[in-house]
CSV table of C-alpha atoms in Angstrom, one decimal:
chain,number,residue,atom,x,y,z
A,1,MET,CA,-24.0,-29.4,-81.4
A,2,GLU,CA,-21.9,-32.2,-79.9
A,3,VAL,CA,-19.4,-32.6,-82.2
A,4,LEU,CA,-19.0,-28.5,-82.1
A,5,LEU,CA,-18.8,-28.4,-78.4
A,6,PHE,CA,-16.0,-31.4,-79.2
A,7,MET,CA,-14.5,-29.1,-81.0
A,8,CYS,CA,-14.1,-26.2,-78.7
A,9,VAL,CA,-13.2,-28.1,-76.0
A,10,THR,CA,-10.7,-29.3,-78.4
A,11,GLY,CA,-9.6,-25.6,-80.1
A,12,ILE,CA,-9.4,-24.5,-75.7
A,13,VAL,CA,-7.1,-27.0,-74.8
A,14,ALA,CA,-4.7,-26.9,-77.8
A,15,LEU,CA,-4.6,-22.7,-77.3
A,16,ALA,CA,-4.1,-23.7,-73.3
A,17,TYR,CA,-0.7,-25.9,-75.2
A,18,PHE,CA,0.6,-24.1,-76.9
A,19,LEU,CA,0.0,-20.5,-74.5
A,20,VAL,CA,0.0,-22.0,-71.3
A,21,PHE,CA,2.2,-25.3,-71.7
A,22,LEU,CA,4.6,-25.6,-74.1
A,23,PRO,CA,6.6,-22.6,-72.4
A,24,LYS,CA,6.9,-23.3,-69.2
A,25,ARG,CA,8.1,-26.8,-70.6
A,26,ARG,CA,10.5,-25.2,-72.5
A,27,GLN,CA,11.7,-23.2,-69.4
A,28,SER,CA,11.7,-26.5,-67.9
A,29,GLN,CA,14.1,-27.8,-70.4
A,30,GLN,CA,16.4,-24.8,-70.6
A,31,ARG,CA,17.1,-24.4,-67.0
A,32,ASN,CA,17.8,-27.9,-66.3
A,33,ILE,CA,20.1,-27.2,-70.2
A,34,LEU,CA,21.5,-24.9,-68.4
A,35,ASN,CA,22.2,-26.6,-65.3
A,36,SER,CA,24.0,-29.3,-66.9
A,37,LEU,CA,26.1,-26.7,-68.6
A,38,GLU,CA,28.0,-25.5,-65.3
A,39,ILE,CA,28.2,-29.1,-64.2
A,40,VAL,CA,30.5,-30.2,-67.2
A,41,LYS,CA,31.7,-26.8,-66.6
A,42,SER,CA,32.5,-27.0,-63.1
A,43,LEU,CA,34.4,-31.1,-64.1
A,44,LYS,CA,36.3,-29.5,-67.1
A,45,GLU,CA,38.3,-26.8,-64.1
A,46,LEU,CA,38.2,-30.0,-62.0
A,47,LEU,CA,40.2,-31.9,-64.2
A,48,ILE,CA,42.5,-29.5,-65.6
A,49,LEU,CA,43.4,-29.0,-61.5
A,50,ILE,CA,43.8,-32.3,-60.6
A,51,GLN,CA,46.1,-33.1,-64.1
A,52,GLN,CA,48.5,-29.8,-62.7
A,53,HIS,CA,47.8,-32.2,-59.3
A,54,ARG,CA,49.7,-34.7,-61.7
A,55,GLY,CA,52.7,-32.5,-62.8
A,56,LEU,CA,53.7,-31.3,-59.5
A,57,THR,CA,53.3,-34.1,-57.7
A,58,THR,CA,55.4,-35.8,-60.4
A,59,GLY,CA,58.5,-32.9,-60.6
A,60,PHE,CA,58.4,-33.4,-56.4
A,61,LEU,CA,58.1,-37.1,-56.8
A,62,HIS,CA,61.3,-36.6,-59.3
A,63,GLY,CA,63.6,-35.2,-56.6
A,64,ASP,CA,62.1,-31.2,-56.9
A,65,ALA,CA,61.2,-30.6,-53.1
A,66,GLN,CA,61.0,-26.7,-53.9
A,67,LEU,CA,57.5,-28.1,-55.3
A,68,GLU,CA,55.9,-28.5,-52.3
A,69,ARG,CA,54.7,-25.4,-51.5
A,70,SER,CA,52.6,-25.2,-54.7
A,71,ILE,CA,50.8,-29.1,-54.8
A,72,GLY,CA,49.4,-28.0,-51.4
A,73,ASN,CA,48.0,-24.9,-52.7
A,74,LYS,CA,46.7,-27.2,-56.5
A,75,ARG,CA,45.2,-29.8,-53.3
A,76,ALA,CA,43.4,-27.0,-51.2
A,77,SER,CA,41.8,-25.6,-54.6
A,78,ILE,CA,40.8,-28.7,-55.1
A,79,TYR,CA,38.9,-29.4,-52.3
A,80,GLU,CA,37.2,-26.0,-52.9
A,81,LYS,CA,35.9,-27.1,-56.3
A,82,TRP,CA,34.9,-30.4,-55.3
A,83,LYS,CA,32.8,-28.5,-52.0
A,84,ALA,CA,31.1,-25.8,-55.0
A,85,LEU,CA,30.1,-29.1,-56.9
A,86,ASP,CA,29.0,-30.7,-54.1
A,87,ALA,CA,27.0,-27.3,-52.9
A,88,ALA,CA,25.7,-27.1,-56.4
A,89,SER,CA,24.0,-30.7,-57.5
A,90,ASN,CA,21.9,-33.4,-55.4
A,91,GLU,CA,22.5,-35.0,-58.1
A,92,LEU,CA,26.1,-35.8,-58.8
A,93,GLU,CA,26.4,-37.3,-55.3
A,94,SER,CA,24.2,-40.1,-56.1
A,95,ASP,CA,26.2,-40.6,-59.4
A,96,MET,CA,28.4,-43.8,-58.6
A,97,LEU,CA,31.6,-42.3,-60.6
A,98,TYR,CA,31.8,-39.2,-59.1
A,99,THR,CA,31.5,-40.6,-56.0
A,100,SER,CA,34.2,-43.7,-56.8
A,101,ILE,CA,36.1,-40.4,-58.1
A,102,LYS,CA,35.6,-38.5,-55.3
A,103,SER,CA,37.0,-41.0,-53.1
A,104,HIS,CA,40.3,-41.8,-55.7
A,105,TRP,CA,41.1,-38.6,-55.3
A,106,GLU,CA,40.7,-38.1,-51.6
A,107,ARG,CA,43.1,-41.2,-51.1
A,108,LEU,CA,45.0,-40.2,-53.4
A,109,ALA,CA,45.5,-36.3,-51.8
A,110,THR,CA,47.1,-37.9,-48.6
A,111,GLY,CA,49.0,-40.8,-49.9
A,112,TRP,CA,51.0,-39.5,-53.6
A,113,GLN,CA,53.9,-39.5,-51.4
A,114,ARG,CA,54.3,-43.0,-50.2
A,115,GLN,CA,53.9,-44.0,-54.3
A,116,THR,CA,56.4,-45.1,-56.4
A,117,VAL,CA,56.2,-42.0,-59.6
A,118,ALA,CA,55.1,-43.9,-62.1
A,119,ASN,CA,52.2,-45.6,-60.3
A,120,ASN,CA,51.8,-41.8,-59.0
A,121,ILE,CA,51.2,-41.0,-62.6
A,122,ASP,CA,48.8,-43.7,-63.2
A,123,GLN,CA,46.8,-43.4,-60.6
A,124,HIS,CA,46.0,-39.8,-61.6
A,125,SER,CA,45.7,-41.3,-64.9
A,126,ARG,CA,43.1,-43.4,-63.8
A,127,LEU,CA,41.7,-41.1,-62.0
A,128,ILE,CA,41.2,-38.1,-64.9
A,129,THR,CA,40.4,-40.8,-67.6
A,130,ASN,CA,37.0,-41.3,-65.0
A,131,LEU,CA,36.1,-37.6,-64.7
A,132,LEU,CA,36.7,-37.6,-68.2
A,133,TYR,CA,33.8,-40.9,-68.5
A,134,LEU,CA,31.9,-38.4,-66.3
A,135,ILE,CA,32.3,-35.3,-68.2
A,136,GLU,CA,31.2,-36.9,-71.1
A,137,ASN,CA,28.1,-39.0,-69.5
A,138,GLN,CA,27.2,-35.5,-67.8
A,139,ALA,CA,27.3,-33.6,-71.3
A,140,GLU,CA,24.9,-36.7,-72.8
A,141,ASN,CA,22.4,-37.6,-70.6
A,142,TYR,CA,19.7,-35.5,-70.9
A,143,GLY,CA,18.1,-36.0,-74.3
A,144,PRO,CA,17.1,-32.6,-74.8
A,145,MET,CA,21.2,-31.0,-74.6
A,146,LEU,CA,22.8,-34.2,-76.1
A,147,ARG,CA,20.9,-33.0,-79.1
A,148,LEU,CA,21.7,-29.3,-78.8
A,149,GLY,CA,25.3,-29.9,-78.8
A,150,ARG,CA,25.3,-31.9,-82.2
A,151,ASP,CA,22.0,-29.5,-83.4
A,152,SER,CA,24.9,-26.7,-83.0
A,153,GLY,CA,27.7,-28.5,-83.4
A,154,LEU,CA,29.6,-28.4,-80.6
A,155,ASP,CA,29.5,-31.7,-78.7
A,156,VAL,CA,33.1,-31.9,-79.1
A,157,ILE,CA,34.3,-29.3,-76.3
A,158,TRP,CA,33.4,-32.8,-74.0
A,159,LYS,CA,35.3,-35.2,-75.5
A,160,GLU,CA,37.3,-34.5,-78.4
A,161,LEU,CA,39.1,-30.7,-76.9
A,162,LEU,CA,39.3,-32.5,-73.6
A,163,GLU,CA,41.6,-35.4,-75.1
A,164,THR,CA,43.6,-33.0,-76.4
A,165,ILE,CA,44.0,-31.1,-73.1
A,166,GLU,CA,44.8,-34.8,-71.5
A,167,ALA,CA,47.3,-35.9,-73.9
A,168,ILE,CA,49.2,-31.9,-73.3
A,169,GLY,CA,48.8,-32.9,-69.5
A,170,GLN,CA,49.9,-36.1,-70.0
A,171,THR,CA,53.1,-34.8,-71.6
A,172,ARG,CA,53.2,-31.8,-69.3
A,173,ALA,CA,53.1,-34.8,-66.1
A,174,ILE,CA,55.9,-37.2,-67.6
A,175,GLY,CA,58.4,-34.1,-69.0
A,176,MET,CA,57.7,-32.9,-65.6
A,177,GLY,CA,60.1,-35.7,-64.1
A,178,VAL,CA,62.8,-35.3,-66.8
A,179,VAL,CA,63.4,-31.4,-65.3
A,180,SER,CA,63.1,-32.6,-61.8
A,181,ALA,CA,65.3,-35.4,-62.8
A,182,GLY,CA,67.4,-33.7,-64.7
A,183,GLU,CA,67.7,-36.2,-67.5
A,184,SER,CA,65.6,-39.4,-68.9
A,185,SER,CA,65.6,-43.1,-68.7
A,186,VAL,CA,64.8,-44.6,-72.4
A,187,ILE,CA,61.2,-45.7,-70.8
A,188,GLU,CA,60.7,-41.9,-71.1
A,189,ARG,CA,62.3,-40.8,-74.2
A,190,ILE,CA,59.6,-43.4,-75.4
A,191,GLN,CA,56.9,-42.0,-73.9
A,192,LEU,CA,57.5,-38.5,-74.4
A,193,LYS,CA,57.9,-39.3,-77.8
A,194,PHE,CA,54.9,-41.4,-78.0
A,195,LEU,CA,53.4,-37.9,-76.7
A,196,VAL,CA,54.5,-35.7,-79.1
A,197,ASP,CA,52.7,-37.5,-81.7
A,198,LYS,CA,49.8,-38.1,-79.8
A,199,VAL,CA,49.2,-34.5,-79.0
A,200,LYS,CA,50.0,-33.5,-82.9
A,201,HIS,CA,47.5,-35.6,-83.4
A,202,ARG,CA,45.2,-34.6,-81.0
A,203,VAL,CA,45.4,-31.0,-82.1
A,204,ALA,CA,45.0,-31.4,-85.6
A,205,ALA,CA,41.8,-33.7,-85.1
A,206,LEU,CA,40.2,-30.7,-82.7
A,207,GLU,CA,41.0,-28.4,-86.1
A,208,SER,CA,38.6,-30.6,-88.4
A,209,SER,CA,36.1,-31.4,-85.9
A,210,PHE,CA,36.0,-27.3,-85.7
A,211,THR,CA,36.5,-26.2,-89.5
A,212,LYS,CA,34.7,-29.2,-90.8
A,213,LYS,CA,31.8,-30.0,-89.2
A,214,THR,CA,28.0,-29.0,-90.0
A,215,SER,CA,25.7,-27.3,-87.5
A,216,LEU,CA,22.6,-24.9,-87.3
A,217,MET,CA,25.3,-22.4,-86.0
A,218,GLY,CA,27.0,-23.0,-89.8
A,219,ASN,CA,31.2,-21.8,-89.8
A,220,LYS,CA,33.1,-21.7,-86.8
A,221,LYS,CA,35.9,-18.6,-87.8
A,222,TRP,CA,34.9,-17.4,-84.2
A,223,ALA,CA,36.9,-20.4,-82.9
A,224,SER,CA,40.1,-19.5,-85.2
A,225,LEU,CA,41.9,-17.4,-83.3
A,226,PHE,CA,41.9,-19.7,-80.0
A,227,LEU,CA,43.2,-22.6,-82.2
A,228,ASN,CA,45.6,-20.1,-83.6
A,229,ASP,CA,47.0,-19.5,-79.8
A,230,VAL,CA,46.6,-23.7,-79.6
A,231,GLN,CA,48.7,-24.5,-82.4
A,232,LEU,CA,51.9,-22.0,-81.6
A,233,HIS,CA,51.9,-23.3,-78.0
A,234,VAL,CA,51.8,-26.4,-79.0
A,235,GLU,CA,54.4,-26.3,-81.3
A,236,GLN,CA,56.6,-24.4,-78.5
A,237,LEU,CA,56.1,-26.8,-76.0
A,238,LEU,CA,56.4,-29.7,-78.5
A,239,SER,CA,59.1,-28.3,-80.1
A,240,PHE,CA,60.9,-27.5,-76.6
A,241,VAL,CA,60.7,-31.2,-75.9
A,242,GLU,CA,62.0,-32.9,-78.5
A,243,SER,CA,65.0,-30.3,-79.2
A,244,MET,CA,65.8,-30.1,-74.8
A,245,LEU,CA,64.2,-33.4,-72.5
A,246,LEU,CA,64.9,-35.5,-75.2
A,247,ASN,CA,68.7,-34.3,-76.0
A,248,ASN,CA,68.6,-34.8,-72.3
A,249,ASP,CA,69.7,-31.3,-72.5
A,250,LEU,CA,68.6,-29.7,-68.8
A,251,LYS,CA,71.2,-28.2,-67.9
A,252,SER,CA,68.9,-24.5,-67.3
A,253,VAL,CA,65.2,-25.9,-67.2
A,254,THR,CA,64.0,-25.2,-64.0
A,255,SER,CA,60.4,-27.8,-63.2
A,256,GLU,CA,58.6,-24.8,-63.1
A,257,THR,CA,59.1,-23.1,-67.0
A,258,PHE,CA,58.2,-26.2,-67.8
A,259,PHE,CA,54.5,-26.5,-65.6
A,260,ASP,CA,54.3,-23.0,-66.8
A,261,LEU,CA,55.4,-24.1,-70.5
A,262,ALA,CA,53.1,-27.0,-70.7
A,263,SER,CA,50.4,-25.1,-69.1
A,264,SER,CA,50.5,-22.3,-71.4
A,265,ALA,CA,49.7,-25.1,-74.3
A,266,ILE,CA,46.8,-25.9,-72.3
A,267,THR,CA,45.2,-22.0,-71.4
A,268,PRO,CA,43.7,-22.0,-74.8
A,269,LEU,CA,41.9,-25.1,-74.7
A,270,ASP,CA,40.3,-23.7,-72.0
A,271,LYS,CA,39.0,-21.0,-72.9
A,272,LEU,CA,37.8,-22.4,-76.2
A,273,PHE,CA,35.4,-24.4,-74.1
A,274,VAL,CA,34.3,-22.0,-72.0
A,275,GLU,CA,33.5,-19.3,-75.3
A,276,ALA,CA,31.6,-23.1,-77.1
A,277,GLU,CA,30.5,-23.0,-73.8
A,278,GLU,CA,28.8,-19.8,-74.6
A,279,LYS,CA,27.5,-20.2,-77.7
A,280,ILE,CA,25.4,-22.8,-77.0
A,281,LYS,CA,23.9,-21.5,-74.7
A,282,ASP,CA,22.9,-18.6,-77.1
A,283,HIS,CA,22.0,-21.1,-79.7
A,284,LEU,CA,19.4,-22.6,-77.0
A,285,LYS,CA,17.7,-19.0,-76.2
A,286,ILE,CA,16.4,-19.2,-80.4
A,287,SER,CA,16.3,-23.2,-80.8
A,288,PRO,CA,12.7,-24.3,-81.3
A,289,MET,CA,10.8,-26.5,-79.0
A,290,LEU,CA,13.9,-30.2,-79.0
A,291,ASN,CA,11.7,-32.4,-76.8
């Protein structure tokens, strides 16, 4: 009798677990993952804004005073993004890397005009490197989200894709200095040649990651449209750099024209990031318990 009673109680507990506790646990995991995805998306948007600020301020320091209004507008957008991030997540405020990056930005936002061109780029780039670390940490510090990213085969967007965007952003920053000055130095030409190769390598590696990496989602043909657009705009940017910037053929080039050209190579990568996050959300709806 006692054995039968024990079996009945055990069965009831097991049934309650599967009917009540398991669904609640899954819902909690889903909420945490969706929240993490939104934070990562916002940090990515902040990253792109700061990259733009780097390019614009570099152009200004090289002599293009007409960029001042654009710099002010960009700075305002960055501050709005900080406010949104602070409001969206209490956890970020306790993250030492986040607070360090924010403090670094506040110093840079008010002091960049007192920097040399090289130091301005270096300070922005250091801040951006730490922001890349923060994004990767945020995407992978919650076990179920880390496994979901790997299972979907889309964890590539948190590292490889953003590193590709940064390589293009660095090219834009150096190029903005060259265009604004109307000539390139030997050091800048060396930097640009290095970045041309770096961008080509990053784009090729990204395409390989999307086309060859297996996942529970199967092939990722949906990414081809974005990747084709990336390739097209990157080729246009690099051709411009090689034919004009490296040859000091800058008479008909404006800072705004080059900034827009470089930014157009980043736009499809940004769209690919957003679409990949949506695919992760779709995969989350049908995935089993992540444990």
